[in-house]
Amino acid sequence: MSDNPVVPLIIRGQIFTDNLVPMGGRGGDLTFLTPDVNQYLDRLPLYDPCALDNLDSISYEEILDYFVSLGQRLDIKTNRHMQQAYELSCHTAPATPAVLAGSYASIPDYFQRDYMRDMVEPCVDVAQLAGLVDSGPRASGRRVRLRGYGVRALHIIGGNSPEGVGITLLRSAFTRCDSIIKTPSNDPFTAVAIVRSMIDMAPDHPITRHLSVAYWKGGDANFERAIYHPDHLRKVFAWGGHSSVEHIEKYIKGGDIELVLFGPKRSISLIGPQVFEDDALLQEAARRAAFDIGWQNQTTCVNSRITYVQSGTDSAGVERANRIAAAIYEALLALPESVSTRARHTSRDLQSWLQPLFLDDAYRIFGCRDNEGGIIASQYPEPVDFGDQLTDRIANVVPIDSIADMLQWVNHKTKAAGVFPEAYKEEVRNRLFRYGVQQMFSLGFVNNGTVGGPQDNMEVLRRMVDWKMDEDCSSLPFNGFSPPR
Amino acid sequence: MTIKTEAVQLADNPAAFFDHSLTQMQSIDRKRLQALQLEAVKYRFGQLYHQLPKLTQLAEQQGLTEVDDIDDINRLAPLLFEHTMYKSYRQSLLEKHDFAKLNHWLDGLTTHDLSAYDVAGCDSIDAWLALMDEKSPLLIGYTSGTSGKFSLLPISKTEYRKWGQAFRVLVLQRFGEARGKVKHLHAVYPGYRAGSSTQLRANAAVIEHIVGDESRFHAAYPGSMSADLHYLLTRVKVDTGYRYHSSTSPELLKMLERHEIQEQRKPAHLKAFFTRKSKELRGERVLIQATSNLLYEMADAGLRQGVSAVFDPSSIIVTGGGAKGTVLPDDWRDRVTEFAGTDHLQLFYGMSEILGAHGMCEYGHYHVCPWIVPFVIDPNSGEALPRRGVVSGRAAFFDLLADSHWGGLRTGDKITLDWDGFCECGRQTQRIIGGITRYAEEEGGTDKINCGA
């Protein structure tokens, strides 16, 4: 047991490494040791909501300053917590070491001042997160003051990409929440490393003092019954959809605790007919499409799984789609290591779906043989039936005659659509949004989404707080029981 | 007789090869069996290679086109079909009832020519399967997985017959005991009497080969399970809104509603069914096939009313486990045998695609049927692991009995196989150590959270 890494439990600035129990280790995964959270039930929840008051004393600018300083300390070249987390994550994360290194290198970017301002300011009036704001007299004469109050929150985060940790920390601080981050078994390390860096930097800062990071095995009934209690928990934010909350829904049913689910979602690409008029345009479309498929080895929800190409579906049309499929495959192989690599091994489920496709003239397969990724080019206007399982940079190119052909495969689980060329958006936008697509971007910008935008059809920052209202009716005469006129 | 001739006999009729004796099946010398299996695999490959288009293509892609290329059993591993092969048709074809195209797809997987059957007039899955049952040499069976997509298995009537003969031996006999004259057997089955799922098609084999007469097969639901309804149920399970899909006819929707009411009443219905049958068939020799939780509920209810030793002591209980989430007490088997009055409780490990069932011995290990050649596959590389020692990996099998479809299959199960050891039970065949899991469950794992999962 002594060789297994220890993942500390962090409770509001304090680091615990006692009461260790082994965790993980399923299916050949890394086993790690972490404190048994059951021993800390007396202090993990924040029992007194007024303990959040100390966050009111810091301004929006101070929060920005705090994270700018933190970002400067998260350089993996110098930060030993980040180095350790990276090395351990190589054993648990779905991405390959090179791709993971790229992700870790980009973590400090999340803490650049402009990036953070873009994330917050378009979404919410920052003053309303810091205190009651008078919205001026209403027509009836009342004065109304509003505030989005930070709450005691629990975040069940995803482990497929370390960026989710940065976003969660920022959202929590800007909304002045007290947050418990429940880490997943596929990445129990990154959140701990960043929060330890916060403790090193500013151990007594209110932001540091309102973050906890814990790992427990989802389904630990004794613990979960206690932690998911409306007396000391207001909201739960869960990435990964139903699978991350199946154990806990029984504790939060009835809405006593607000449950906010993110995903899981899948994303698509659309390529317009214009690209077949100009080979340079086709090549550009292919490079952009390959990037959106291959970035981070297709481990995230914004990665494209299905690329619909309006090529026509007669034999000439299918050939046109095959031509772009071949070009996307070439572009996939040319992606730099920090963006995308060959998979350690292609997902077993996906491998088993692939074998029959090689024997079926309904598909043309580019690559997909040797963990290098590839493209399944449908020879008829339908995506594969296992589109949800596409990963390890294997995607499906589907020829269509018109956008109407593919709407049947778009629904509320379709997160993003990358579109090329830009003018093609005019044709597809409204119908895709109506059918369920949540965000649209220019093809090739999968890693460059607008952070201030909605996630899964929600304004998350506004959703994270409780909106409170103080009505000042003192200018109105008191009517007793008479109905107002 | 040369080993080649013997190998052909083993493959072409395993039950006859072993003189319809379970003891012989499980006592064959291991070295001899391995030699026979190698020859039999070559025989099947040579026979089917040019007749099964999907196999031809796969063999060409793998550069294995000559029988003599198979100089070692593991050389066959690249030619084993993924279990997904049988659901690699386009789902839209089933949805649009385009059975001509489905037959065309099945043509790649069977030696029988299905292009001649006019299925254009079939307006339901049931109608298509009924027509194929009647006119073709096949009994196309389906299985419903968790993925919401049916596997469609082109198993022939001849293959079912041979399997029925072998199944009779596996079910009726006990290892080490001589075959004796047996009295009539009644089968008690807590499901539908008929249907086109591979599970329900087995009922016909039980009647033909085991109980001998329709009147001695007692099903809790005497009718037939509709494949269209089953398909709808499978889809609704993964997508609750599917019931309102445009392809769902009003009649089918009514059927679904009736089925849902029936499901609600099922626990009470089955309880009454078992109570009734244990009275009607008191003292008779019975075969009960059920999941362990159903067996336990039946026994528990009976024993609480002071009823025990209900059936003839030569009765047989067959179960594949499948407690479906319920945790049974440690003594569930004792309770079941006490109630039933027989100690012959047999567990099997098997799968619809393979015409065999590996019986569990008294030491808790599954012994591989001698006409089923096992493989253990490296779950990551997909290559066959060496056939020695005790090895864990993905289970794959080659079913020698299959003579009109390809018997090679890679499953999604994780098994541990003891290649060299001999079991204390005395059976000479290789054993799969008890405790089989699904890779799908392991990959999902607990607590692996992904935003794109």
PDB file of N, CA and C in Angstrom, chain B residues 249-292:
ATOM      1  N   SER B 249     -47.209   1.955 -34.518  1.00  0.00           N
ATOM      2  CA  SER B 249     -48.608   1.957 -34.937  1.00  0.00           C
ATOM      3  C   SER B 249     -49.515   1.998 -33.708  1.00  0.00           C
ATOM      4  N   PRO B 250     -50.764   2.459 -33.897  1.00  0.00           N
ATOM      5  CA  PRO B 250     -51.702   2.489 -32.763  1.00  0.00           C
ATOM      6  C   PRO B 250     -51.895   1.097 -32.154  1.00  0.00           C
ATOM      7  N   GLU B 251     -51.908   0.067 -33.001  1.00  0.00           N
ATOM      8  CA  GLU B 251     -52.096  -1.296 -32.476  1.00  0.00           C
ATOM      9  C   GLU B 251     -50.924  -1.666 -31.564  1.00  0.00           C
ATOM     10  N   LEU B 252     -49.738  -1.302 -32.017  1.00  0.00           N
ATOM     11  CA  LEU B 252     -48.547  -1.640 -31.246  1.00  0.00           C
ATOM     12  C   LEU B 252     -48.535  -0.872 -29.923  1.00  0.00           C
ATOM     13  N   LEU B 253     -48.982   0.358 -29.984  1.00  0.00           N
ATOM     14  CA  LEU B 253     -49.038   1.161 -28.769  1.00  0.00           C
ATOM     15  C   LEU B 253     -50.013   0.537 -27.768  1.00  0.00           C
ATOM     16  N   LYS B 254     -51.130   0.016 -28.290  1.00  0.00           N
ATOM     17  CA  LYS B 254     -52.102  -0.678 -27.423  1.00  0.00           C
ATOM     18  C   LYS B 254     -51.447  -1.913 -26.801  1.00  0.00           C
ATOM     19  N   MET B 255     -50.715  -2.635 -27.658  1.00  0.00           N
ATOM     20  CA  MET B 255     -50.032  -3.846 -27.189  1.00  0.00           C
ATOM     21  C   MET B 255     -49.057  -3.493 -26.056  1.00  0.00           C
ATOM     22  N   LEU B 256     -48.368  -2.372 -26.256  1.00  0.00           N
ATOM     23  CA  LEU B 256     -47.415  -1.919 -25.245  1.00  0.00           C
ATOM     24  C   LEU B 256     -48.137  -1.609 -23.935  1.00  0.00           C
ATOM     25  N   GLU B 257     -49.265  -0.938 -24.043  1.00  0.00           N
ATOM     26  CA  GLU B 257     -50.003  -0.586 -22.826  1.00  0.00           C
ATOM     27  C   GLU B 257     -50.494  -1.837 -22.096  1.00  0.00           C
ATOM     28  N   ARG B 258     -50.987  -2.805 -22.881  1.00  0.00           N
ATOM     29  CA  ARG B 258     -51.431  -4.071 -22.266  1.00  0.00           C
ATOM     30  C   ARG B 258     -50.249  -4.770 -21.588  1.00  0.00           C
ATOM     31  N   HIS B 259     -49.114  -4.734 -22.278  1.00  0.00           N
ATOM     32  CA  HIS B 259     -47.923  -5.397 -21.740  1.00  0.00           C
ATOM     33  C   HIS B 259     -47.487  -4.743 -20.424  1.00  0.00           C
ATOM     34  N   GLU B 260     -47.581  -3.428 -20.389  1.00  0.00           N
ATOM     35  CA  GLU B 260     -47.159  -2.735 -19.172  1.00  0.00           C
ATOM     36  C   GLU B 260     -48.039  -3.111 -17.987  1.00  0.00           C
ATOM     37  N   ILE B 261     -49.331  -3.280 -18.261  1.00  0.00           N
ATOM     38  CA  ILE B 261     -50.237  -3.720 -17.183  1.00  0.00           C
ATOM     39  C   ILE B 261     -49.867  -5.140 -16.757  1.00  0.00           C
ATOM     40  N   GLN B 262     -49.603  -5.975 -17.765  1.00  0.00           N
ATOM     41  CA  GLN B 262     -49.222  -7.364 -17.480  1.00  0.00           C
ATOM     42  C   GLN B 262     -47.944  -7.419 -16.636  1.00  0.00           C
ATOM     43  N   GLU B 263     -46.986  -6.530 -16.948  1.00  0.00           N
ATOM     44  CA  GLU B 263     -45.730  -6.504 -16.196  1.00  0.00           C
ATOM     45  C   GLU B 263     -45.975  -6.120 -14.739  1.00  0.00           C
ATOM     46  N   GLN B 264     -46.897  -5.164 -14.535  1.00  0.00           N
ATOM     47  CA  GLN B 264     -47.219  -4.771 -13.163  1.00  0.00           C
ATOM     48  C   GLN B 264     -47.782  -5.942 -12.378  1.00  0.00           C
ATOM     49  N   ARG B 265     -48.563  -6.764 -13.083  1.00  0.00           N
ATOM     50  CA  ARG B 265     -49.198  -7.893 -12.393  1.00  0.00           C
ATOM     51  C   ARG B 265     -48.298  -9.117 -12.342  1.00  0.00           C
ATOM     52  N   LYS B 266     -47.119  -9.007 -12.967  1.00  0.00           N
ATOM     53  CA  LYS B 266     -46.298 -10.201 -13.153  1.00  0.00           C
ATOM     54  C   LYS B 266     -45.925 -10.895 -11.841  1.00  0.00           C
ATOM     55  N   PRO B 267     -45.453 -10.161 -10.828  1.00  0.00           N
ATOM     56  CA  PRO B 267     -45.061 -10.874  -9.607  1.00  0.00           C
ATOM     57  C   PRO B 267     -46.193 -11.724  -9.040  1.00  0.00           C
ATOM     58  N   ALA B 268     -47.409 -11.136  -9.008  1.00  0.00           N
ATOM     59  CA  ALA B 268     -48.558 -11.880  -8.467  1.00  0.00           C
ATOM     60  C   ALA B 268     -48.905 -13.045  -9.391  1.00  0.00           C
ATOM     61  N   HIS B 269     -48.824 -12.781 -10.697  1.00  0.00           N
ATOM     62  CA  HIS B 269     -49.167 -13.824 -11.664  1.00  0.00           C
ATOM     63  C   HIS B 269     -48.215 -15.016 -11.539  1.00  0.00           C
ATOM     64  N   LEU B 270     -46.932 -14.724 -11.429  1.00  0.00           N
ATOM     65  CA  LEU B 270     -45.958 -15.817 -11.354  1.00  0.00           C
ATOM     66  C   LEU B 270     -46.086 -16.575 -10.048  1.00  0.00           C
ATOM     67  N   LYS B 271     -46.390 -15.847  -8.994  1.00  0.00           N
ATOM     68  CA  LYS B 271     -46.564 -16.508  -7.700  1.00  0.00           C
ATOM     69  C   LYS B 271     -47.734 -17.500  -7.793  1.00  0.00           C
ATOM     70  N   ALA B 272     -48.828 -17.021  -8.379  1.00  0.00           N
ATOM     71  CA  ALA B 272     -49.995 -17.891  -8.538  1.00  0.00           C
ATOM     72  C   ALA B 272     -49.671 -19.060  -9.464  1.00  0.00           C
ATOM     73  N   PHE B 273     -48.907 -18.778 -10.509  1.00  0.00           N
ATOM     74  CA  PHE B 273     -48.534 -19.814 -11.480  1.00  0.00           C
ATOM     75  C   PHE B 273     -47.733 -20.921 -10.790  1.00  0.00           C
ATOM     76  N   PHE B 274     -46.738 -20.535 -10.012  1.00  0.00           N
ATOM     77  CA  PHE B 274     -45.923 -21.547  -9.333  1.00  0.00           C
ATOM     78  C   PHE B 274     -46.752 -22.317  -8.293  1.00  0.00           C
ATOM     79  N   THR B 275     -47.600 -21.604  -7.593  1.00  0.00           N
ATOM     80  CA  THR B 275     -48.442 -22.281  -6.606  1.00  0.00           C
ATOM     81  C   THR B 275     -49.326 -23.321  -7.290  1.00  0.00           C
ATOM     82  N   ARG B 276     -49.923 -22.884  -8.418  1.00  0.00           N
ATOM     83  CA  ARG B 276     -50.823 -23.787  -9.146  1.00  0.00           C
ATOM     84  C   ARG B 276     -50.056 -25.000  -9.672  1.00  0.00           C
ATOM     85  N   LYS B 277     -48.880 -24.731 -10.255  1.00  0.00           N
ATOM     86  CA  LYS B 277     -48.129 -25.838 -10.861  1.00  0.00           C
ATOM     87  C   LYS B 277     -47.590 -26.785  -9.790  1.00  0.00           C
ATOM     88  N   SER B 278     -47.240 -26.240  -8.617  1.00  0.00           N
ATOM     89  CA  SER B 278     -46.712 -27.153  -7.611  1.00  0.00           C
ATOM     90  C   SER B 278     -47.820 -28.046  -7.039  1.00  0.00           C
ATOM     91  N   LYS B 279     -49.070 -27.629  -7.192  1.00  0.00           N
ATOM     92  CA  LYS B 279     -50.175 -28.519  -6.807  1.00  0.00           C
ATOM     93  C   LYS B 279     -50.474 -29.524  -7.924  1.00  0.00           C
ATOM     94  N   GLU B 280     -50.630 -28.959  -9.140  1.00  0.00           N
ATOM     95  CA  GLU B 280     -50.996 -29.816 -10.282  1.00  0.00           C
ATOM     96  C   GLU B 280     -49.956 -30.906 -10.539  1.00  0.00           C
ATOM     97  N   LEU B 281     -48.687 -30.527 -10.371  1.00  0.00           N
ATOM     98  CA  LEU B 281     -47.615 -31.447 -10.773  1.00  0.00           C
ATOM     99  C   LEU B 281     -46.951 -32.093  -9.564  1.00  0.00           C
ATOM    100  N   ARG B 282     -47.653 -32.114  -8.452  1.00  0.00           N
ATOM    101  CA  ARG B 282     -47.115 -32.687  -7.225  1.00  0.00           C
ATOM    102  C   ARG B 282     -46.679 -34.136  -7.479  1.00  0.00           C
ATOM    103  N   GLY B 283     -45.443 -34.434  -7.112  1.00  0.00           N
ATOM    104  CA  GLY B 283     -44.934 -35.789  -7.288  1.00  0.00           C
ATOM    105  C   GLY B 283     -44.448 -36.106  -8.684  1.00  0.00           C
ATOM    106  N   GLU B 284     -44.696 -35.189  -9.623  1.00  0.00           N
ATOM    107  CA  GLU B 284     -44.237 -35.411 -11.002  1.00  0.00           C
ATOM    108  C   GLU B 284     -42.768 -35.026 -11.144  1.00  0.00           C
ATOM    109  N   ARG B 285     -42.174 -35.536 -12.203  1.00  0.00           N
ATOM    110  CA  ARG B 285     -40.806 -35.138 -12.530  1.00  0.00           C
ATOM    111  C   ARG B 285     -40.878 -33.867 -13.385  1.00  0.00           C
ATOM    112  N   VAL B 286     -40.236 -32.808 -12.908  1.00  0.00           N
ATOM    113  CA  VAL B 286     -40.346 -31.543 -13.626  1.00  0.00           C
ATOM    114  C   VAL B 286     -38.970 -30.983 -13.965  1.00  0.00           C
ATOM    115  N   LEU B 287     -38.986 -30.131 -14.979  1.00  0.00           N
ATOM    116  CA  LEU B 287     -37.817 -29.319 -15.327  1.00  0.00           C
ATOM    117  C   LEU B 287     -38.256 -27.872 -15.165  1.00  0.00           C
ATOM    118  N   ILE B 288     -37.598 -27.166 -14.247  1.00  0.00           N
ATOM    119  CA  ILE B 288     -37.925 -25.746 -14.072  1.00  0.00           C
ATOM    120  C   ILE B 288     -36.744 -24.922 -14.558  1.00  0.00           C
ATOM    121  N   GLN B 289     -37.016 -24.052 -15.504  1.00  0.00           N
ATOM    122  CA  GLN B 289     -35.975 -23.130 -15.967  1.00  0.00           C
ATOM    123  C   GLN B 289     -36.374 -21.730 -15.544  1.00  0.00           C
ATOM    124  N   ALA B 290     -35.583 -21.104 -14.708  1.00  0.00           N
ATOM    125  CA  ALA B 290     -35.939 -19.758 -14.246  1.00  0.00           C
ATOM    126  C   ALA B 290     -34.711 -19.064 -13.684  1.00  0.00           C
ATOM    127  N   THR B 291     -34.804 -17.746 -13.570  1.00  0.00           N
ATOM    128  CA  THR B 291     -33.714 -17.010 -12.925  1.00  0.00           C
ATOM    129  C   THR B 291     -33.712 -17.338 -11.432  1.00  0.00           C
ATOM    130  N   SER B 292     -32.563 -17.155 -10.799  1.00  0.00           N
ATOM    131  CA  SER B 292     -32.431 -17.592  -9.416  1.00  0.00           C
ATOM    132  C   SER B 292     -33.378 -16.840  -8.487  1.00  0.00           C
TER     133      SER B 292
END
